[in-house]
């Protein structure tokens, strides 16, 4: 039997209920770093001084919504808002000069990454939506829907150049258990029960690995983790070493352990629910 979990993603309201939070970055001790609350409304964005990257009115063919970065210098996350000013998704960024393309991993051919512009600099974006992307610039959510759902009511990972290309991960752990894509791994405190596309084969090529983890608690998806083959400098990313990988991955592929040394592996937990988890 499983217990605990947490990180970022989403669950339909009918399955899980309201998602009350949007927090990023795991830390060893809550209250002493990490678990950073991120804005979920336009009012919060304005109060914190976030900078608009693009908007619905731009008609961006790749990424819909009003998209905001913490600042022009903070090239780590972009928050996606609908036209009514409610949270709709999150992106993490791998700057082009940090994205290694070699026999271990190919950013240029990985369908979970899209090339985009970050204030004039090209970068790879990994994007997860918390609502149906088709509504983001076509009505958005109402105040009552936001109050009822919280951060969102689903998880959709972009797998191509437009929102016609999406992967919907299992919203309940029971479905993840029978998935031919996601595999159960280990539980870790203040994280939860992890699912990866690692298939327990030490010779599995890292080119086959999806840059996400799923995390479940009490059988329900409560978050996701972005994982990038890159050494990313932002303190909002978590630098991963072999000890950490062995703590959460059952029989990790050898290439992943090698990549923690060169060029590095960076992750970011994104939580939509409670983050105090005991395994």
Short mmCIF file of C-alpha atoms in Angstrom, two decimals:
data_model
loop_
_atom_site.label_atom_id
_atom_site.label_comp_id
_atom_site.label_asym_id
_atom_site.label_seq_id
_atom_site.Cartn_x
_atom_site.Cartn_y
_atom_site.Cartn_z
CA UNK A 1 0.00 0.00 0.00
CA UNK A 2 1.10 3.56 -0.59
CA UNK A 3 0.71 6.74 1.39
CA UNK A 4 2.04 10.20 0.97
CA UNK A 5 3.21 12.44 -1.81
CA UNK A 6 3.46 15.84 -3.25
CA UNK A 7 4.87 18.05 -5.95
CA UNK A 8 3.05 19.66 -8.80
CA UNK A 9 0.40 18.64 -11.32
CA UNK A 10 -3.30 18.43 -11.06
CA UNK A 11 -6.33 16.36 -10.42
CA UNK A 12 -9.85 16.88 -11.58
CA UNK A 13 -11.97 18.50 -8.92
CA UNK A 14 -14.43 15.61 -9.10
CA UNK A 15 -11.61 13.26 -8.11
CA UNK A 16 -9.54 15.29 -5.67
CA UNK A 17 -11.33 18.48 -4.78
CA UNK A 18 -9.87 21.94 -4.54
CA UNK A 19 -6.15 22.52 -5.07
CA UNK A 20 -5.40 25.28 -2.59
CA UNK A 21 -1.76 26.07 -3.39
CA UNK A 22 0.93 26.62 -5.98
CA UNK A 23 4.36 26.21 -4.40
CA UNK A 24 7.76 25.53 -5.95
CA UNK A 25 11.03 23.93 -4.82
CA UNK A 26 11.58 21.19 -2.26
CA UNK A 27 13.83 21.89 0.73
CA UNK A 28 15.02 19.63 3.57
CA UNK A 29 13.32 21.70 6.30
CA UNK A 30 10.02 23.53 5.68
CA UNK A 31 10.22 27.07 6.98
CA UNK A 32 13.95 27.29 6.30
CA UNK A 33 13.74 27.54 2.52
CA UNK A 34 11.82 26.13 -0.40
CA UNK A 35 8.08 25.52 -0.75
CA UNK A 36 7.76 29.02 -2.17
CA UNK A 37 4.19 30.27 -2.70
CA UNK A 38 3.65 31.52 -6.24
CA UNK A 39 0.92 33.98 -7.31
CA UNK A 40 -2.33 32.53 -8.59
CA UNK A 41 -4.21 35.75 -9.37
CA UNK A 42 -3.50 38.95 -11.27
CA UNK A 43 -3.75 40.90 -8.01
CA UNK A 44 -0.95 38.83 -6.48
CA UNK A 45 1.16 39.16 -9.63
CA UNK A 46 0.86 42.93 -9.58
CA UNK A 47 1.68 43.15 -5.88
CA UNK A 48 4.86 41.09 -6.40
CA UNK A 49 5.99 42.99 -9.51
CA UNK A 50 6.02 40.14 -12.04
CA UNK A 51 6.82 41.13 -15.65
CA UNK A 52 4.64 40.18 -18.62
CA UNK A 53 6.38 38.03 -21.23
CA UNK A 54 3.47 37.60 -23.66
CA UNK A 55 -0.29 37.93 -23.68
CA UNK A 56 -3.43 36.46 -25.20
CA UNK A 57 -3.60 39.45 -27.53
CA UNK A 58 -0.27 38.43 -29.08
CA UNK A 59 -1.82 35.33 -30.61
CA UNK A 60 1.26 33.26 -29.76
CA UNK A 61 0.89 30.03 -31.78
CA UNK A 62 2.96 28.03 -29.29
CA UNK A 63 1.89 29.19 -25.84
CA UNK A 64 -1.52 30.72 -25.04
CA UNK A 65 -2.25 33.01 -22.13
CA UNK A 66 -0.87 36.00 -20.32
CA UNK A 67 2.60 34.78 -19.36
CA UNK A 68 4.70 36.30 -16.61
CA UNK A 69 8.27 35.98 -15.30
CA UNK A 70 9.46 37.13 -11.92
CA UNK A 71 11.87 39.47 -13.72
CA UNK A 72 13.86 39.62 -16.94
CA UNK A 73 16.82 38.16 -15.04
CA UNK A 74 14.88 35.25 -13.51
CA UNK A 75 14.88 32.74 -16.37
CA UNK A 76 13.58 29.80 -14.36
CA UNK A 77 9.78 29.77 -14.36
CA UNK A 78 6.98 31.41 -16.31
CA UNK A 79 3.44 31.44 -14.93
CA UNK A 80 0.54 31.23 -17.37
CA UNK A 81 -2.68 33.13 -16.59
CA UNK A 82 -6.00 33.18 -18.38
CA UNK A 83 -7.66 36.31 -19.72
CA UNK A 84 -9.50 36.79 -16.42
CA UNK A 85 -6.30 36.85 -14.38
CA UNK A 86 -6.42 33.35 -12.88
CA UNK A 87 -3.58 30.82 -12.86
CA UNK A 88 -3.71 28.41 -15.81
CA UNK A 89 -0.28 26.79 -16.05
CA UNK A 90 3.45 26.85 -15.38
CA UNK A 91 6.57 26.59 -17.53
CA UNK A 92 10.17 25.92 -16.61
CA UNK A 93 13.02 27.19 -18.77
CA UNK A 94 16.28 25.67 -19.98
CA UNK A 95 18.38 28.43 -21.59
CA UNK A 96 19.78 27.40 -24.96
CA UNK A 97 23.37 27.56 -23.72
CA UNK A 98 22.53 25.08 -20.93
CA UNK A 99 20.77 22.55 -23.14
CA UNK A 100 23.17 19.76 -24.04
CA UNK A 101 22.28 17.72 -27.12
CA UNK A 102 24.28 14.50 -27.30
CA UNK A 103 23.87 10.74 -27.19
CA UNK A 104 22.36 10.97 -23.69
CA UNK A 105 19.62 13.48 -24.35
CA UNK A 106 18.26 15.43 -27.30
CA UNK A 107 16.40 18.62 -26.41
CA UNK A 108 15.91 19.30 -30.09
CA UNK A 109 13.90 16.11 -30.62
CA UNK A 110 12.20 15.73 -27.21
CA UNK A 111 8.50 16.43 -27.77
CA UNK A 112 8.07 17.70 -24.19
CA UNK A 113 10.23 20.76 -25.00
CA UNK A 114 9.42 23.65 -27.29
CA UNK A 115 11.74 26.48 -28.31
CA UNK A 116 10.50 29.87 -27.24
CA UNK A 117 11.64 33.40 -26.53
CA UNK A 118 12.50 34.75 -23.07
CA UNK A 119 12.87 38.51 -23.44
CA UNK A 120 14.93 38.14 -26.60
CA UNK A 121 16.87 35.00 -25.62
CA UNK A 122 16.01 31.60 -27.08
CA UNK A 123 15.31 28.80 -24.62
CA UNK A 124 13.59 25.45 -24.28
CA UNK A 125 10.28 25.52 -22.41
CA UNK A 126 8.53 22.64 -20.64
CA UNK A 127 4.86 23.50 -20.11
CA UNK A 128 2.12 22.11 -17.89
CA UNK A 129 -1.44 23.49 -17.87
CA UNK A 130 -3.84 23.24 -14.93
CA UNK A 131 -6.99 23.93 -16.98
CA UNK A 132 -8.13 23.10 -20.47
CA UNK A 133 -5.70 25.19 -22.59
CA UNK A 134 -8.43 25.98 -25.10
CA UNK A 135 -10.25 28.21 -22.58
CA UNK A 136 -7.20 30.23 -21.51
CA UNK A 137 -7.67 32.93 -24.13
CA UNK A 138 -11.32 32.11 -24.80
CA UNK A 139 -13.22 33.07 -21.68
CA UNK A 140 -10.92 31.70 -18.99
CA UNK A 141 -12.26 30.80 -15.57
CA UNK A 142 -14.76 32.77 -13.56
CA UNK A 143 -14.18 33.92 -10.00
CA UNK A 144 -16.53 31.23 -8.73
CA UNK A 145 -14.71 28.52 -10.72
CA UNK A 146 -11.38 29.65 -9.30
CA UNK A 147 -12.81 29.63 -5.79
CA UNK A 148 -14.24 26.15 -6.36
CA UNK A 149 -11.24 24.57 -8.11
CA UNK A 150 -8.25 26.47 -6.75
CA UNK A 151 -5.13 26.10 -8.89
CA UNK A 152 -6.94 24.04 -11.50
CA UNK A 153 -8.90 20.91 -12.39
CA UNK A 154 -6.54 18.89 -14.61
CA UNK A 155 -2.95 18.43 -15.72
CA UNK A 156 -1.96 18.68 -19.39
CA UNK A 157 1.68 18.56 -20.48
CA UNK A 158 2.45 20.12 -23.86
CA UNK A 159 4.07 17.66 -26.25
CA UNK A 160 4.33 19.67 -29.44
CA UNK A 161 4.32 23.13 -30.93
CA UNK A 162 0.69 23.92 -30.06
CA UNK A 163 -1.97 23.09 -27.48
CA UNK A 164 -3.33 20.49 -29.87
CA UNK A 165 -0.39 18.37 -28.65
CA UNK A 166 -0.94 17.34 -25.03
CA UNK A 167 -0.23 14.47 -22.64
CA UNK A 168 -2.64 13.97 -19.75
CA UNK A 169 -0.93 12.02 -16.94
CA UNK A 170 -3.03 9.74 -14.73
CA UNK A 171 -4.93 11.69 -12.09
CA UNK A 172 -5.25 8.74 -9.76
CA UNK A 173 -2.45 6.42 -8.75
CA UNK A 174 -4.45 3.31 -9.61
CA UNK A 175 -4.35 4.35 -13.26
CA UNK A 176 -0.64 5.14 -13.05
CA UNK A 177 -0.02 1.60 -11.78
CA UNK A 178 -1.45 0.12 -14.96
CA UNK A 179 0.07 2.70 -17.32
CA UNK A 180 2.48 1.53 -20.00
CA UNK A 181 4.36 4.84 -19.65
CA UNK A 182 4.68 5.62 -15.93
CA UNK A 183 6.39 3.37 -13.36
CA UNK A 184 6.15 3.44 -9.57
CA UNK A 185 9.32 4.35 -7.69
CA UNK A 186 10.05 5.45 -4.14
CA UNK A 187 8.41 7.70 -1.58
CA UNK A 188 10.43 10.51 -0.02
CA UNK A 189 9.55 12.80 2.88
CA UNK A 190 7.81 16.05 1.94
CA UNK A 191 7.66 14.77 -1.64
CA UNK A 192 5.52 11.63 -1.84
CA UNK A 193 5.29 8.52 -4.04
CA UNK A 194 7.14 9.14 -7.30
CA UNK A 195 6.30 7.85 -10.77
CA UNK A 196 8.86 8.17 -13.57
CA UNK A 197 9.23 6.87 -17.09
CA UNK A 198 12.31 4.99 -15.78
CA UNK A 199 11.51 1.30 -16.39
CA UNK A 200 13.93 -0.31 -13.87
CA UNK A 201 16.43 -1.11 -16.63
CA UNK A 202 19.94 0.20 -15.82
CA UNK A 203 20.66 0.27 -19.56
CA UNK A 204 17.61 2.38 -20.44
CA UNK A 205 18.70 5.28 -22.68
CA UNK A 206 18.15 8.69 -21.16
CA UNK A 207 16.85 9.84 -24.55
CA UNK A 208 13.70 7.84 -23.68
CA UNK A 209 13.10 9.66 -20.40
CA UNK A 210 10.29 12.21 -20.06
CA UNK A 211 11.40 15.42 -18.26
CA UNK A 212 8.73 15.03 -15.59
CA UNK A 213 7.97 13.10 -12.44
CA UNK A 214 4.48 12.53 -11.07
CA UNK A 215 3.81 12.50 -7.34
CA UNK A 216 0.80 11.00 -5.62
CA UNK A 217 -0.61 11.24 -2.12
CA UNK A 218 -3.39 9.03 -0.81
CA UNK A 219 -3.78 7.69 -4.33
CA UNK A 220 -4.29 11.07 -5.99
CA UNK A 221 -2.01 13.20 -8.13
CA UNK A 222 -0.96 16.17 -6.05
CA UNK A 223 1.99 17.58 -7.96
CA UNK A 224 4.65 17.19 -10.60
CA UNK A 225 8.39 17.60 -10.76
CA UNK A 226 10.18 19.13 -13.73
CA UNK A 227 13.50 17.37 -14.35
CA UNK A 228 16.06 18.73 -16.77
CA UNK A 229 19.40 17.37 -17.97
CA UNK A 230 21.24 20.61 -17.30
CA UNK A 231 22.99 22.48 -14.53
CA UNK A 232 20.60 25.37 -13.93
CA UNK A 233 21.78 28.16 -11.67
CA UNK A 234 18.52 29.47 -10.26
CA UNK A 235 18.05 28.70 -6.53
CA UNK A 236 14.51 27.64 -7.38
CA UNK A 237 15.93 24.56 -9.07
CA UNK A 238 17.17 21.64 -7.00
CA UNK A 239 20.60 20.29 -7.93
CA UNK A 240 20.43 16.49 -8.07
CA UNK A 241 23.26 14.10 -7.17
CA UNK A 242 23.53 10.31 -7.23
CA UNK A 243 22.53 10.04 -3.56
CA UNK A 244 19.27 11.88 -4.24
CA UNK A 245 18.52 9.77 -7.31
CA UNK A 246 19.03 6.52 -5.43
CA UNK A 247 16.74 7.85 -2.71
CA UNK A 248 13.75 8.18 -5.05
CA UNK A 249 14.46 6.03 -8.14
CA UNK A 250 14.26 2.24 -8.07
CA UNK A 251 17.16 0.96 -10.23
CA UNK A 252 18.06 4.21 -12.01
CA UNK A 253 19.55 4.02 -15.49
CA UNK A 254 23.33 4.35 -15.52
CA UNK A 255 23.14 7.29 -17.92
CA UNK A 256 21.16 9.31 -15.37
CA UNK A 257 23.79 8.78 -12.71
CA UNK A 258 26.46 9.81 -15.20
CA UNK A 259 24.54 12.95 -16.09
CA UNK A 260 24.49 14.15 -12.48
CA UNK A 261 28.23 14.68 -12.94
CA UNK A 262 28.19 16.20 -16.44
CA UNK A 263 26.42 18.42 -17.27
CA UNK A 264 24.19 18.05 -14.18
CA UNK A 265 20.55 17.30 -13.40
CA UNK A 266 18.17 19.97 -12.10
CA UNK A 267 14.65 19.43 -10.79
CA UNK A 268 11.84 21.61 -9.50
CA UNK A 269 8.98 20.39 -7.37
CA UNK A 270 5.70 22.17 -7.92
CA UNK A 271 3.04 21.62 -5.26
CA UNK A 272 -0.69 22.21 -5.52
CA UNK A 273 -1.58 20.74 -2.14
CA UNK A 274 -0.03 19.99 1.22
CA UNK A 275 3.73 19.48 1.26
CA UNK A 276 4.21 17.97 4.73
CA UNK A 277 4.52 14.30 3.85
CA UNK A 278 5.63 11.33 5.93
CA UNK A 279 6.47 8.13 4.06
#
